[in-house]
Coordinates of N, CA and C in Angstrom, one line a residue:
M13 N 0.8 -1.2 0.0 CA 0.0 0.0 0.0 C 0.9 1.2 0.0
L14 N 0.5 2.2 -0.8 CA 1.3 3.4 -0.9 C 0.3 4.6 -0.6
G15 N 0.7 5.5 0.3 CA -0.2 6.5 0.7 C 0.5 7.8 0.9
Y16 N -0.2 8.9 0.6 CA 0.3 10.3 0.8 C -0.8 11.1 1.6
S17 N -0.3 11.9 2.5 CA -1.2 12.8 3.3 C -0.6 14.1 3.6
R18 N -1.4 15.1 3.7 CA -1.0 16.5 4.1 C -1.9 17.0 5.2
R19 N -1.4 17.5 6.3 CA -2.2 17.9 7.4 C -1.6 19.2 8.0
I20 N -2.4 19.8 8.9 CA -1.9 21.0 9.6 C -2.0 20.6 11.1
N21 N -0.9 20.9 11.8 CA -0.8 20.7 13.3 C -0.8 22.1 13.9
R22 N -1.9 22.5 14.6 CA -1.9 23.8 15.2 C -1.3 23.8 16.6
P23 N -0.7 24.9 17.1 CA -0.1 24.9 18.4 C -1.1 24.6 19.5
R24 N -0.6 23.9 20.5 CA -1.5 23.6 21.7 C -1.6 24.9 22.5
Q25 N -2.6 24.9 23.4 CA -2.9 26.0 24.2 C -1.8 26.5 25.0
R26 N -1.1 25.6 25.7 CA 0.0 26.0 26.6 C 1.2 26.4 25.8
Q27 N 1.4 26.0 24.5 CA 2.4 26.5 23.6 C 2.2 27.9 23.2
L28 N 1.0 28.4 23.3 CA 0.7 29.8 23.0 C 0.6 30.7 24.2
N29 N 0.5 30.2 25.4 CA 0.3 31.0 26.6 C 1.5 31.8 26.9
P30 N 1.5 33.1 26.9 CA 2.7 34.0 27.0 C 3.1 34.2 28.5
F31 N 2.2 33.8 29.4 CA 2.5 34.1 30.9 C 3.5 33.0 31.4
P32 N 4.6 33.5 32.0 CA 5.7 32.6 32.4 C 5.2 31.8 33.6
N33 N 5.8 30.6 33.8 CA 5.6 29.7 34.9 C 6.8 30.0 35.9
Y34 N 6.5 30.5 37.1 CA 7.6 30.9 38.0 C 7.8 29.8 39.1
S35 N 7.4 28.6 38.9 CA 7.6 27.6 39.9 C 9.1 27.4 40.2
D36 N 9.9 27.7 39.3 CA 11.4 27.7 39.5 C 11.8 29.0 38.9
D37 N 12.2 30.0 39.8 CA 12.5 31.3 39.4 C 13.8 31.5 38.7
L38 N 14.6 30.4 38.6 CA 15.8 30.5 37.8 C 15.6 29.8 36.4
N39 N 14.5 29.1 36.3 CA 14.2 28.4 35.0 C 12.8 28.6 34.6
L40 N 12.5 29.7 33.9 CA 11.2 30.1 33.5 C 10.7 29.3 32.3
R41 N 9.4 29.0 32.2 CA 8.8 28.4 31.1 C 7.6 29.2 30.7
K42 N 7.4 29.4 29.4 CA 6.3 30.1 28.9 C 6.0 29.7 27.4
G43 N 4.9 30.1 26.9 CA 4.5 29.8 25.5 C 4.8 31.0 24.6
N44 N 4.5 30.9 23.4 CA 4.8 31.9 22.4 C 3.5 32.2 21.6
P45 N 2.8 33.3 21.8 CA 1.5 33.6 21.2 C 1.6 33.8 19.7
F46 N 2.9 33.9 19.2 CA 3.1 34.2 17.7 C 3.4 33.0 16.9
L47 N 3.3 31.8 17.6 CA 3.6 30.5 16.8 C 2.6 30.4 15.6
M48 N 3.2 29.8 14.6 CA 2.4 29.5 13.4 C 2.2 28.0 13.4
P49 N 1.2 27.5 12.7 CA 0.9 26.0 12.6 C 2.0 25.3 11.8
E50 N 2.1 24.0 12.0 CA 3.0 23.2 11.2 C 2.2 22.6 10.0
Y51 N 2.9 22.5 8.9 CA 2.4 21.9 7.7 C 3.2 20.6 7.4
V52 N 2.5 19.5 7.5 CA 3.1 18.2 7.4 C 2.8 17.4 6.1
N53 N 3.8 17.0 5.4 CA 3.6 16.2 4.2 C 4.2 14.8 4.5
S54 N 3.4 13.8 4.3 CA 3.8 12.4 4.7 C 3.6 11.5 3.5
L55 N 4.6 10.6 3.3 CA 4.6 9.6 2.3 C 4.9 8.2 3.0
E56 N 4.0 7.2 2.8 CA 4.2 5.9 3.4 C 4.1 4.8 2.4
L57 N 4.9 3.8 2.6 CA 4.9 2.5 1.8 C 4.8 1.4 2.7
S58 N 3.8 0.6 2.7 CA 3.6 -0.5 3.7 C 3.4 -1.8 3.0
W59 N 3.9 -2.9 3.7 CA 3.8 -4.3 3.2 C 3.4 -5.2 4.4
Q60 N 2.5 -6.1 4.1 CA 2.0 -7.0 5.2 C 2.0 -8.5 4.8
Y61 N 2.4 -9.3 5.7 CA 2.4 -10.8 5.4 C 1.7 -11.5 6.5
R62 N 0.8 -12.4 6.2 CA 0.0 -13.1 7.2 C 0.2 -14.6 7.1
V63 N 0.3 -15.2 8.3 CA 0.3 -16.7 8.4 C -0.7 -17.1 9.5
K64 N -1.8 -17.6 9.1 CA -2.9 -18.0 10.1 C -3.2 -16.8 11.0
R65 N -3.0 -16.9 12.3 CA -3.3 -15.8 13.2 C -2.1 -14.8 13.4
N66 N -1.0 -15.0 12.7 CA 0.2 -14.2 12.9 C 0.4 -13.3 11.7
S67 N 1.0 -12.1 11.9 CA 1.2 -11.2 10.8 C 2.5 -10.4 11.1
L68 N 3.1 -9.9 10.0 CA 4.3 -9.0 10.0 C 4.0 -7.9 9.0
T69 N 4.2 -6.6 9.5 CA 3.9 -5.4 8.7 C 5.2 -4.6 8.8
L70 N 5.6 -4.1 7.6 CA 6.7 -3.2 7.4 C 6.2 -1.9 6.8
I71 N 6.6 -0.8 7.4 CA 6.1 0.5 6.9 C 7.3 1.5 6.8
G72 N 7.6 1.8 5.6 CA 8.7 2.8 5.4 C 8.0 4.2 5.2
Y73 N 8.5 5.2 5.8 CA 7.9 6.5 5.7 C 8.9 7.7 5.6
H74 N 8.4 8.8 5.0 CA 9.2 10.0 5.0 C 8.2 11.1 5.3
R75 N 8.6 12.1 6.1 CA 7.7 13.1 6.5 C 8.5 14.5 6.5
D76 N 8.0 15.5 5.8 CA 8.5 16.8 5.8 C 7.6 17.7 6.6
I77 N 8.1 18.5 7.5 CA 7.3 19.4 8.4 C 7.8 20.8 8.2
N78 N 7.0 21.7 7.6 CA 7.4 23.1 7.5 C 6.9 23.9 8.7
Q79 N 7.7 24.8 9.1 CA 7.5 25.7 10.3 C 7.3 24.8 11.6
V80 N 8.1 23.7 11.7 CA 8.0 22.8 12.8 C 8.2 23.5 14.1
I81 N 7.4 23.1 15.1 CA 7.4 23.8 16.5 C 8.4 23.0 17.3
R82 N 9.4 23.7 17.9 CA 10.3 23.0 18.8 C 10.6 23.9 20.0
R83 N 11.0 23.3 21.1 CA 11.2 23.9 22.3 C 12.7 24.5 22.3
L84 N 12.9 25.7 22.7 CA 14.2 26.4 22.7 C 14.4 27.0 24.1
T85 N 15.7 27.0 24.6 CA 16.0 27.6 25.9 C 17.1 28.7 25.6
S86 N 16.9 29.8 26.3 CA 17.9 30.9 26.3 C 18.2 31.3 27.7
I87 N 19.3 32.0 28.0 CA 19.7 32.5 29.3 C 20.1 33.9 29.2
D88 N 19.7 34.7 30.3 CA 20.0 36.1 30.3 C 21.3 36.4 31.1
S89 N 21.6 37.7 31.2 CA 22.8 38.1 31.9 C 22.8 37.8 33.4
L90 N 21.6 37.5 34.0 CA 21.5 37.2 35.4 C 21.5 35.7 35.7
G91 N 21.7 34.9 34.6 CA 21.7 33.5 34.8 C 20.3 32.8 34.8
V92 N 19.3 33.5 34.4 CA 17.9 33.0 34.4 C 17.7 32.4 33.1
S93 N 17.3 31.2 33.0 CA 17.0 30.6 31.7 C 15.5 30.6 31.4
T94 N 15.1 30.8 30.2 CA 13.7 30.8 29.7 C 13.5 29.8 28.6
T95 N 12.6 28.9 28.8 CA 12.2 27.9 27.8 C 10.9 28.3 27.2
T96 N 10.9 28.3 25.9 CA 9.6 28.7 25.1 C 9.6 27.9 23.8
Y97 N 8.7 28.2 22.9 CA 8.6 27.5 21.7 C 8.8 28.4 20.5
E98 N 9.4 27.9 19.4 CA 9.6 28.7 18.2 C 9.3 27.8 17.0
N99 N 9.0 28.5 15.9 CA 8.9 27.8 14.6 C 10.3 27.8 13.9
L100 N 10.8 26.5 13.8 CA 12.0 26.4 13.0 C 11.7 26.4 11.5
A101 N 12.7 26.5 10.7 CA 12.5 26.4 9.2 C 11.8 25.1 8.8
G102 N 12.2 24.0 9.4 CA 11.6 22.8 9.0 C 12.2 21.6 9.7
S103 N 11.7 20.4 9.4 CA 12.2 19.2 10.0 C 11.8 18.1 9.0
S104 N 12.6 17.0 9.0 CA 12.3 15.8 8.1 C 12.5 14.6 9.0
N105 N 11.7 13.6 8.8 CA 11.8 12.3 9.5 C 11.7 11.2 8.5
S106 N 12.6 10.3 8.5 CA 12.6 9.1 7.6 C 12.8 7.9 8.5
G107 N 12.1 6.8 8.2 CA 12.3 5.7 9.1 C 11.6 4.4 8.6
L108 N 11.7 3.4 9.4 CA 11.0 2.1 9.1 C 10.4 1.6 10.4
E109 N 9.1 1.3 10.3 CA 8.3 0.8 11.4 C 8.0 -0.7 11.2
I110 N 8.3 -1.5 12.2 CA 8.1 -3.0 12.1 C 7.1 -3.4 13.1
I111 N 6.0 -4.0 12.7 CA 4.9 -4.4 13.6 C 4.7 -5.9 13.4
T112 N 4.7 -6.7 14.4 CA 4.4 -8.1 14.4 C 3.4 -8.4 15.4
S113 N 2.4 -9.3 15.0 CA 1.4 -9.8 15.8 C 1.5 -11.3 15.9
I114 N 1.5 -11.8 17.1 CA 1.7 -13.2 17.3 C 0.6 -13.8 18.2
N115 N 0.0 -14.9 17.9 CA -1.0 -15.5 18.7 C -0.6 -16.9 19.0
P116 N 0.2 -17.1 20.1 CA 0.6 -18.4 20.5 C -0.6 -19.4 20.8
Y117 N -1.6 -18.8 21.4 CA -2.8 -19.5 21.7 C -4.0 -18.6 21.4
K118 N -5.2 -19.2 21.4 CA -6.4 -18.4 21.1 C -6.6 -17.3 22.2
W119 N -6.1 -17.6 23.4 CA -6.4 -16.7 24.6 C -5.2 -15.8 24.8
W120 N -4.2 -15.8 24.0 CA -3.0 -15.0 24.2 C -2.6 -14.3 22.9
Q121 N -2.5 -13.0 22.9 CA -2.0 -12.2 21.8 C -0.9 -11.3 22.1
I122 N 0.1 -11.3 21.3 CA 1.3 -10.4 21.5 C 1.5 -9.5 20.3
M123 N 1.6 -8.2 20.5 CA 1.9 -7.3 19.5 C 3.2 -6.5 19.8
L124 N 4.2 -6.6 19.0 CA 5.5 -6.0 19.2 C 5.8 -5.1 18.0
S125 N 6.1 -3.8 18.3 CA 6.4 -2.9 17.2 C 7.7 -2.1 17.6
A126 N 8.5 -1.8 16.5 CA 9.7 -1.0 16.7 C 9.7 0.0 15.6
D127 N 10.2 1.2 15.9 CA 10.3 2.3 15.0 C 11.8 2.8 15.0
L128 N 12.4 2.7 13.8 CA 13.8 3.2 13.7 C 13.8 4.3 12.7
Y129 N 14.4 5.5 13.1 CA 14.2 6.6 12.3 C 15.4 7.6 12.3
R130 N 15.5 8.4 11.3 CA 16.4 9.5 11.3 C 15.7 10.8 11.3
Q131 N 16.1 11.8 12.1 CA 15.4 13.0 12.3 C 16.4 14.2 12.0
Q132 N 15.9 15.1 11.2 CA 16.8 16.3 10.9 C 16.0 17.6 11.2
N133 N 16.5 18.5 12.0 CA 15.9 19.7 12.3 C 16.7 20.9 11.7
D134 N 16.0 21.8 11.1 CA 16.7 23.0 10.5 C 16.2 24.3 11.2
G135 N 17.0 24.8 12.1 CA 16.7 26.1 12.8 C 17.5 27.3 12.3
T136 N 18.0 27.2 11.1 CA 18.9 28.3 10.6 C 18.1 29.6 10.4
N137 N 16.8 29.6 10.5 CA 16.0 30.8 10.4 C 16.1 31.6 11.7
I138 N 16.6 30.9 12.8 CA 16.7 31.6 14.1 C 18.2 31.8 14.4
E139 N 19.1 30.8 14.2 CA 20.5 31.0 14.3 C 21.2 30.2 13.2
S140 N 22.3 30.7 12.7 CA 22.9 30.1 11.5 C 23.4 28.7 11.7
D141 N 23.7 28.3 13.0 CA 24.2 27.0 13.3 C 23.2 26.1 14.1
L142 N 22.0 26.6 14.1 CA 21.0 25.8 14.9 C 20.3 24.7 14.1
N143 N 21.0 23.6 14.1 CA 20.4 22.4 13.4 C 20.9 21.2 14.0
A144 N 20.3 20.1 13.8 CA 20.7 18.8 14.4 C 20.1 17.6 13.5
T145 N 21.0 16.6 13.4 CA 20.6 15.4 12.7 C 20.8 14.2 13.7
A146 N 19.8 13.4 13.9 CA 19.9 12.3 14.9 C 19.3 11.0 14.4
F147 N 19.8 9.9 14.9 CA 19.2 8.6 14.7 C 18.7 8.1 16.1
S148 N 17.5 7.5 16.1 CA 17.0 6.9 17.3 C 15.9 5.9 17.0
W149 N 15.4 5.3 18.1 CA 14.3 4.3 17.9 C 13.4 4.2 19.1
S150 N 12.3 3.6 18.9 CA 11.4 3.4 20.0 C 10.7 2.0 19.8
S151 N 10.1 1.5 20.9 CA 9.5 0.2 20.8 C 8.2 0.1 21.7
R152 N 7.4 -0.8 21.4 CA 6.1 -1.0 22.2 C 5.7 -2.4 22.2
L153 N 5.4 -3.0 23.3 CA 5.0 -4.3 23.5 C 3.6 -4.3 24.2
V154 N 2.7 -5.0 23.5 CA 1.3 -5.2 24.1 C 1.1 -6.7 24.2
S155 N 0.9 -7.2 25.4 CA 0.5 -8.6 25.6 C -0.8 -8.7 26.3
S156 N -1.8 -9.4 25.6 CA -3.1 -9.5 26.1 C -3.5 -11.0 26.3
W157 N -4.2 -11.2 27.4 CA -4.7 -12.5 27.8 C -6.2 -12.5 28.0
K158 N -7.0 -13.3 27.3 CA -8.4 -13.5 27.5 C -8.6 -14.8 28.2
L159 N -9.1 -14.8 29.4 CA -9.2 -16.1 30.2 C -10.7 -16.4 30.4
D160 N -11.0 -17.5 31.1 CA -12.3 -17.9 31.3 C -13.1 -16.9 32.3
K161 N -14.4 -17.1 32.2 CA -15.3 -16.3 33.1 C -15.2 -14.8 33.0
G162 N -14.8 -14.3 31.8 CA -14.8 -12.9 31.5 C -13.6 -12.2 31.9
W163 N -12.5 -12.8 32.3 CA -11.3 -12.2 32.8 C -10.4 -11.8 31.6
Q164 N -9.9 -10.6 31.6 CA -8.9 -10.2 30.6 C -7.7 -9.4 31.3
F165 N -6.5 -9.6 30.8 CA -5.4 -8.9 31.3 C -4.6 -8.3 30.2
Q166 N -3.9 -7.2 30.4 CA -3.1 -6.6 29.3 C -1.9 -5.9 30.0
L167 N -0.7 -6.1 29.4 CA 0.5 -5.5 29.8 C 1.0 -4.7 28.6
I168 N 1.3 -3.4 28.8 CA 1.8 -2.5 27.8 C 3.2 -1.9 28.2
D169 N 4.2 -2.2 27.5 CA 5.5 -1.7 27.8 C 6.1 -0.8 26.7
R170 N 6.5 0.4 27.0 CA 7.0 1.3 26.0 C 8.4 1.7 26.3
Y171 N 9.2 1.9 25.3 CA 10.6 2.4 25.4 C 10.9 3.4 24.3
R172 N 11.5 4.5 24.7 CA 12.0 5.5 23.7 C 13.5 5.7 24.0
A173 N 14.3 5.5 23.0 CA 15.8 5.6 23.1 C 16.2 7.1 23.2
P174 N 17.4 7.3 23.7 CA 17.9 8.7 23.7 C 18.0 9.3 22.3
I175 N 17.9 10.6 22.2 CA 18.0 11.2 20.9 C 18.6 12.6 21.0
E176 N 19.4 13.0 20.1 CA 19.9 14.4 20.0 C 18.8 15.3 19.6
T177 N 18.7 16.5 20.3 CA 17.7 17.5 20.0 C 18.4 18.7 19.4
I178 N 17.6 19.7 19.1 CA 18.1 20.9 18.5 C 19.1 21.7 19.3
Q179 N 19.0 21.5 20.7 CA 20.0 22.1 21.6 C 20.7 21.2 22.5
G180 N 20.5 19.9 22.4 CA 21.2 19.0 23.4 C 20.8 17.6 23.2
Q181 N 20.3 16.9 24.3 CA 19.9 15.5 24.2 C 18.8 15.2 25.1
F182 N 17.9 14.3 24.7 CA 16.8 13.8 25.5 C 17.3 12.4 25.9
S183 N 17.2 12.0 27.1 CA 17.8 10.7 27.6 C 17.0 9.5 27.4
G184 N 15.8 9.7 27.0 CA 14.9 8.5 26.8 C 14.2 8.1 28.0
Y185 N 13.3 7.1 27.9 CA 12.5 6.6 29.1 C 11.9 5.3 28.8
R186 N 11.4 4.6 29.8 CA 10.7 3.4 29.7 C 9.6 3.4 30.7
T187 N 8.4 2.8 30.3 CA 7.3 2.8 31.2 C 6.4 1.6 30.9
A188 N 5.7 1.1 31.9 CA 4.8 -0.1 31.7 C 3.5 0.1 32.4
D189 N 2.4 -0.3 31.8 CA 1.0 -0.3 32.4 C 0.5 -1.7 32.4
L190 N -0.3 -2.0 33.5 CA -0.9 -3.3 33.6 C -2.4 -3.1 33.9
T191 N -3.3 -3.8 33.2 CA -4.7 -3.7 33.3 C -5.3 -5.1 33.5
A192 N -6.3 -5.1 34.5 CA -7.1 -6.3 34.7 C -8.6 -5.9 34.5
Q193 N -9.3 -6.8 33.8 CA -10.7 -6.4 33.4 C -11.6 -7.7 33.6
K194 N -12.8 -7.4 34.1 CA -13.8 -8.5 34.3 C -15.1 -8.1 33.8
S195 N -15.7 -9.0 33.0 CA -17.1 -8.8 32.5 C -18.1 -9.2 33.6
I196 N -19.1 -8.3 33.8 CA -20.1 -8.6 34.8 C -21.5 -8.3 34.2
L197 N -22.5 -8.6 35.0 CA -23.9 -8.2 34.7 C -24.3 -8.8 33.3
K198 N -24.0 -10.1 33.1 CA -24.3 -10.8 31.8 C -23.6 -10.1 30.6
D199 N -22.3 -9.8 30.9 CA -21.4 -9.2 29.9 C -21.8 -7.8 29.4
K200 N -22.8 -7.2 30.0 CA -23.2 -5.8 29.7 C -22.3 -4.8 30.5
G201 N -21.7 -5.2 31.6 CA -20.9 -4.3 32.4 C -19.5 -4.8 32.4
T202 N -18.6 -3.9 32.6 CA -17.1 -4.1 32.7 C -16.6 -3.4 33.9
L203 N -15.8 -4.1 34.7 CA -15.1 -3.6 35.8 C -13.6 -3.8 35.6
S204 N -12.8 -2.7 35.6 CA -11.4 -2.8 35.3 C -10.6 -2.1 36.3
L205 N -9.3 -2.6 36.5 CA -8.3 -2.0 37.4 C -7.1 -1.8 36.6
R206 N -6.6 -0.6 36.5 CA -5.4 -0.3 35.8 C -4.3 0.4 36.6
V207 N -3.1 -0.1 36.6 CA -2.0 0.5 37.3 C -1.0 1.1 36.2
S208 N -0.9 2.4 36.2 CA 0.0 3.0 35.3 C 1.4 3.2 35.8
D209 N 2.4 3.0 34.9 CA 3.8 3.1 35.2 C 4.1 2.3 36.5
I210 N 3.9 1.0 36.4 CA 4.0 0.1 37.5 C 5.4 0.1 38.2
F211 N 6.4 0.4 37.4 CA 7.8 0.4 38.0 C 8.3 1.8 38.3
D212 N 7.4 2.8 38.2 CA 7.7 4.2 38.5 C 9.0 4.7 37.8
T213 N 9.1 4.4 36.5 CA 10.3 4.7 35.7 C 10.0 5.9 34.7
R214 N 8.8 6.4 34.6 CA 8.5 7.4 33.6 C 9.0 8.7 34.1
Q215 N 10.1 9.2 33.6 CA 10.7 10.5 33.9 C 11.4 11.0 32.6
F216 N 11.6 12.3 32.5 CA 12.1 13.0 31.4 C 13.4 13.7 31.8
A217 N 14.5 13.4 31.2 CA 15.8 14.0 31.5 C 16.3 14.7 30.2
F218 N 16.8 15.9 30.3 CA 17.3 16.7 29.2 C 18.7 17.2 29.5
S219 N 19.5 17.3 28.5 CA 20.7 18.0 28.6 C 20.7 19.1 27.5
T220 N 20.9 20.4 27.9 CA 20.9 21.5 27.0 C 22.3 22.1 26.9
F221 N 22.8 22.2 25.7 CA 24.1 22.7 25.4 C 24.0 24.0 24.5
C222 N 24.4 25.1 25.0 CA 24.4 26.3 24.2 C 25.8 27.0 24.3
R223 N 26.0 28.1 23.6 CA 27.3 28.8 23.6 C 27.7 29.3 25.0
S224 N 26.7 29.8 25.8 CA 27.0 30.4 27.0 C 26.6 29.6 28.3
F225 N 26.0 28.4 28.1 CA 25.7 27.6 29.3 C 25.4 26.2 28.9
E226 N 25.4 25.3 30.0 CA 25.0 23.9 29.9 C 24.0 23.7 31.0
Q227 N 23.0 22.9 30.7 CA 22.0 22.7 31.7 C 21.5 21.2 31.7
D228 N 21.3 20.6 32.9 CA 20.8 19.3 33.0 C 19.5 19.4 33.8
Q229 N 18.4 18.7 33.3 CA 17.1 18.8 34.0 C 16.5 17.4 34.0
V230 N 15.9 17.1 35.1 CA 15.1 15.9 35.2 C 13.7 16.3 35.7
R231 N 12.7 15.8 35.0 CA 11.3 16.2 35.3 C 10.5 14.9 35.5
K232 N 9.7 14.9 36.5 CA 8.9 13.7 36.8 C 7.6 14.0 37.4
R233 N 6.5 13.5 36.8 CA 5.2 13.7 37.5 C 4.9 12.4 38.3
E234 N 3.8 12.5 39.0 CA 3.4 11.3 39.8 C 2.7 10.4 38.8
S235 N 3.5 9.5 38.2 CA 3.0 8.7 37.1 C 2.4 7.3 37.5
R236 N 2.8 6.9 38.7 CA 2.3 5.5 39.1 C 1.0 5.8 39.9
N237 N -0.1 5.4 39.2 CA -1.4 5.6 39.8 C -2.3 4.4 39.5
I238 N -3.4 4.2 40.3 CA -4.3 3.1 40.2 C -5.7 3.7 39.8
Y239 N -6.3 3.1 38.7 CA -7.5 3.6 38.2 C -8.5 2.4 38.3
I240 N -9.7 2.7 38.8 CA -10.8 1.7 38.9 C -11.9 2.3 38.1
T241 N -12.4 1.5 37.1 CA -13.4 2.0 36.1 C -14.5 1.0 36.0
F242 N -15.8 1.5 36.0 CA -16.9 0.7 35.7 C -17.7 1.2 34.5
S243 N -18.1 0.4 33.6 CA -18.8 0.8 32.4 C -20.0 -0.2 32.2
Y244 N -21.0 0.4 31.6 CA -22.2 -0.4 31.3 C -22.7 -0.1 29.9
R245 N -22.9 -1.1 29.1 CA -23.2 -1.0 27.7 C -24.7 -1.1 27.5
V246 N -25.3 -0.1 26.8 CA -26.7 -0.2 26.5 C -27.0 -0.3 25.0
G247 N -25.9 -0.3 24.2 CA -26.0 -0.5 22.7 C -24.7 -1.1 22.2
K248 N -24.5 -1.0 20.9 CA -23.3 -1.5 20.3 C -22.6 -0.4 19.6
L249 N -21.3 -0.2 19.9 CA -20.5 0.9 19.3 C -19.4 0.3 18.6
E250 N -19.0 0.9 17.4 CA -17.9 0.5 16.7 C -16.6 1.0 17.4
P251 N -15.6 0.2 17.5 CA -14.3 0.7 18.1 C -13.7 1.8 17.2
S252 N -13.1 2.8 17.9 CA -12.5 3.9 17.2 C -11.1 3.5 16.7
K253 N -10.6 4.1 15.7 CA -9.2 3.8 15.2 C -8.3 4.8 15.8
K254 N -7.3 4.3 16.4 CA -6.3 5.2 17.1 C -5.0 5.3 16.3
N255 N -4.3 6.4 16.4 CA -3.0 6.6 15.7 C -2.0 5.6 16.3
R256 N -1.2 5.0 15.4 CA -0.2 4.0 15.8 C 0.9 4.6 16.7
G257 N 1.3 5.9 16.4 CA 2.4 6.4 17.1 C 2.9 7.7 16.5
N258 N 4.0 8.3 17.0 CA 4.5 9.5 16.5 C 5.4 9.4 15.3
R259 N 6.0 8.2 15.1 CA 6.8 8.0 14.0 C 8.0 9.0 13.9
G260 N 8.9 8.9 14.8 CA 10.1 9.7 14.7 C 10.0 11.1 15.1
D261 N 8.8 11.5 15.7 CA 8.7 12.9 16.2 C 9.2 12.9 17.6
G262 N 10.5 13.1 17.7 CA 11.2 12.9 19.0 C 10.8 13.9 20.1
D263 N 10.1 15.0 19.8 CA 9.7 15.9 20.9 C 8.3 15.7 21.4
S264 N 7.5 15.0 20.6 CA 6.1 15.0 21.0 C 5.8 14.4 22.3
D265 N 6.5 13.3 22.7 CA 6.2 12.7 24.0 C 6.6 13.6 25.2
F266 N 7.8 14.0 25.2 CA 8.2 14.7 26.4 C 7.8 16.2 26.4
D267 N 7.2 16.7 25.3 CA 6.6 18.0 25.4 C 5.4 18.0 26.3
D268 N 4.8 16.9 26.5 CA 3.7 16.8 27.4 C 4.1 17.0 28.9
M269 N 5.4 16.9 29.1 CA 5.9 17.1 30.5 C 6.1 18.5 30.9
D270 N 6.4 19.4 30.0 CA 6.8 20.7 30.5 C 5.7 21.7 30.2
L271 N 5.9 22.9 30.7 CA 5.0 24.1 30.6 C 3.7 23.8 31.3
E272 N 3.7 22.9 32.3 CA 2.5 22.6 33.0 C 2.6 23.4 34.4

């Protein structure tokens, strides 16, 4: 299958908010109300092979992003750093995504995916030497078990490798979620228990290197939580289709951590 798409990514609300966050008075964070949207052109070539209940999918892709939004840090004469967002000239991502689905038994399904990519950022519209080219990868494991009497279990393990950024390096992270689910009330109701980040490893570490300073940061939210959910179905709904992933967009995951 060969596909082409073009889309617009508009800035998020916090990326536009101009009011600084003073929770750390030496490291300010704020948005940029003058940000422009990103324009993304994507080209994908995919191939799939199936054997009974098992499958292997290969997806090669290339993506060009005009006016890409990236996080930048500067420091003033008093030693106070300010992190905000800017539109770089552009970015390109090329890579290969490998997805395999294995069913050892009818009650056990394993889905393993890996994304290997090359990312290039061009920030010469801001500074003449502001650019970076990096290679990195990420993986995702989903293991699901459907047992007797309406019991289901699922383990999701994610890993993102370190990657060079426009001003330094992101150290990568690993996290795992575990869910247990039970059908009740003649299969019309569902009771589920989910533990997020069961090993409490989800944190974001950055190293920033500029002409006048070097900075190391570690940011972590309270990511290990327990969720109990009850749902009751009164009709039949079609499942929604979710995006497979970010595909080489090295900033998208850890941007969720800052400016909060």
